[in-house]
Tab-separated table of C-alpha atoms in Angstrom:
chain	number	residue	atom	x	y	z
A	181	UNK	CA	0.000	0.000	0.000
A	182	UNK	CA	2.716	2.444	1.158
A	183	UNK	CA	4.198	1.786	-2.702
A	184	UNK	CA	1.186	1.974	-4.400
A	185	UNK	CA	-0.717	5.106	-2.527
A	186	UNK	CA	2.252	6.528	-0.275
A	187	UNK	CA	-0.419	9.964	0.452
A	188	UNK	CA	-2.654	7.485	2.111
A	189	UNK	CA	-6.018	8.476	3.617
A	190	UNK	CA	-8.950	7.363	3.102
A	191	UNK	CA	-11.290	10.396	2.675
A	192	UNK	CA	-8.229	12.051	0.040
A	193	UNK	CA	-8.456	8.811	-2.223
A	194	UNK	CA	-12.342	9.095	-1.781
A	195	UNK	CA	-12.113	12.710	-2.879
A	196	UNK	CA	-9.520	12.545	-5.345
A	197	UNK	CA	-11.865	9.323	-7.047
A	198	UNK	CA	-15.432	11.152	-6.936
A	199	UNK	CA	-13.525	14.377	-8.618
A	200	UNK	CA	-12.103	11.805	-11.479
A	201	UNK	CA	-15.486	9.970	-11.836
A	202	UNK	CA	-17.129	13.029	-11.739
A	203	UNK	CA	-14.393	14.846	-14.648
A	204	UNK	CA	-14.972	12.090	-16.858
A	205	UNK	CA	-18.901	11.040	-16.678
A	206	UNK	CA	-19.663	14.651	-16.377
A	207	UNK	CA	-18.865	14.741	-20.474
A	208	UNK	CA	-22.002	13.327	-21.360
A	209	UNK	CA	-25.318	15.024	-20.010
A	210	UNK	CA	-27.836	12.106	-20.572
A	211	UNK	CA	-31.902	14.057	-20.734
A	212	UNK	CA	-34.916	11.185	-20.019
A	213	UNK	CA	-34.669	8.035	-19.288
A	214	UNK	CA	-34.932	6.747	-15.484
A	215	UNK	CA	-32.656	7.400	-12.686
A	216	UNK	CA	-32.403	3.688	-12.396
A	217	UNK	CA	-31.564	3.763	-16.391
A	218	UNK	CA	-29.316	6.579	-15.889
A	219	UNK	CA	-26.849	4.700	-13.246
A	220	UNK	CA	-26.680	1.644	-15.338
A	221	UNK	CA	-25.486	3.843	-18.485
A	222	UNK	CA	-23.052	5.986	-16.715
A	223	UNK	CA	-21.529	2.595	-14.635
A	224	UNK	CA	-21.319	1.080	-18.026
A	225	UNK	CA	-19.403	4.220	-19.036
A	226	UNK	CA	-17.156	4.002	-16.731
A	227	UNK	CA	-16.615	0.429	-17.237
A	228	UNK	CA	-16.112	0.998	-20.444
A	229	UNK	CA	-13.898	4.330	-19.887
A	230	UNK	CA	-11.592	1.882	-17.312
A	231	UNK	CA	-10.690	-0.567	-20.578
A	232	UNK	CA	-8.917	-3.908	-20.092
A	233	UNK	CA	-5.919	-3.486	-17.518
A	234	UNK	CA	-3.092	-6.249	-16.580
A	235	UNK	CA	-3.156	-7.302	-12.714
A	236	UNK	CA	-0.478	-7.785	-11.260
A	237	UNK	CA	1.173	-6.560	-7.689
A	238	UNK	CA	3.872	-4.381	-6.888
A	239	UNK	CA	6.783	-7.305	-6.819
A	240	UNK	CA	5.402	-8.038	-10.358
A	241	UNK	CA	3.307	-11.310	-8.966
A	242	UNK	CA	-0.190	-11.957	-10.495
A	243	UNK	CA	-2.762	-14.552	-10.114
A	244	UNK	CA	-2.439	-18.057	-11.957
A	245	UNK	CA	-5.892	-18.413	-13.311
A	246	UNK	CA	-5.324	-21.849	-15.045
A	247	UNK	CA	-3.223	-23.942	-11.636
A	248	UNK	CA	-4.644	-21.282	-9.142
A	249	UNK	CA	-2.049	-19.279	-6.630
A	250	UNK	CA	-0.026	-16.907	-7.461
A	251	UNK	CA	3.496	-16.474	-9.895
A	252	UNK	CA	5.955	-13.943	-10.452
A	253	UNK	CA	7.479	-12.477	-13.728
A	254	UNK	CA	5.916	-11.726	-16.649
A	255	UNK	CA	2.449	-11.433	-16.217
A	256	UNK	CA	-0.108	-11.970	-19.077
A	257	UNK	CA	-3.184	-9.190	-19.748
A	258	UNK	CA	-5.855	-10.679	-17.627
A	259	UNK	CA	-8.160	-7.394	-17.618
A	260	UNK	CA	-9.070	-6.223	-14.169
A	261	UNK	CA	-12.252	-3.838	-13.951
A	262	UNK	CA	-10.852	-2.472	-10.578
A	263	UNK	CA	-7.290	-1.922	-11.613
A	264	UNK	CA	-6.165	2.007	-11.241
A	265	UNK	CA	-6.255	4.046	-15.248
């Protein structure tokens, strides 16, 4: 963690990630629809804005999705929806 977010506290990440969200979904104005209709488009935005990222940890280990645990070294481009843009 200390690598990875050195700054960290939890209500600057939580600010710094609503002002993001916010900079990017506030591109598109969306008029009708539901709210209910309205969160699913703008999630799917953002899932869609977040693309296909690699996992893999600071010491450059990753999870083994075929013989389960965990390796080191190169890792392959498993996309990760929660992985940082």
């Amino acid at each position: 963690m200390d690598q990875e977010c050195p700054h960290w506290d939890f209500e600057q990440v939580r600010t710094e990630a609503l002002s993001v969200w916010n900079e990017w979904l506030g591109k598109i104005d969306v008029k009708g629809g539901t709210n209910q209709q309205k969160m699913k488009f703008y999630t799917d935005l953002w899932h869609v804005l977040l693309g296909r990222h690699k996992i893999d940890d600071i010491d450059g280990s990753y999870p083994d999705y075929l013989k389960g645990g965990t390796r080191v070294g190169k890792s392959y481009p498993y996309p990760h929806t929660f992985s940082r843009v």
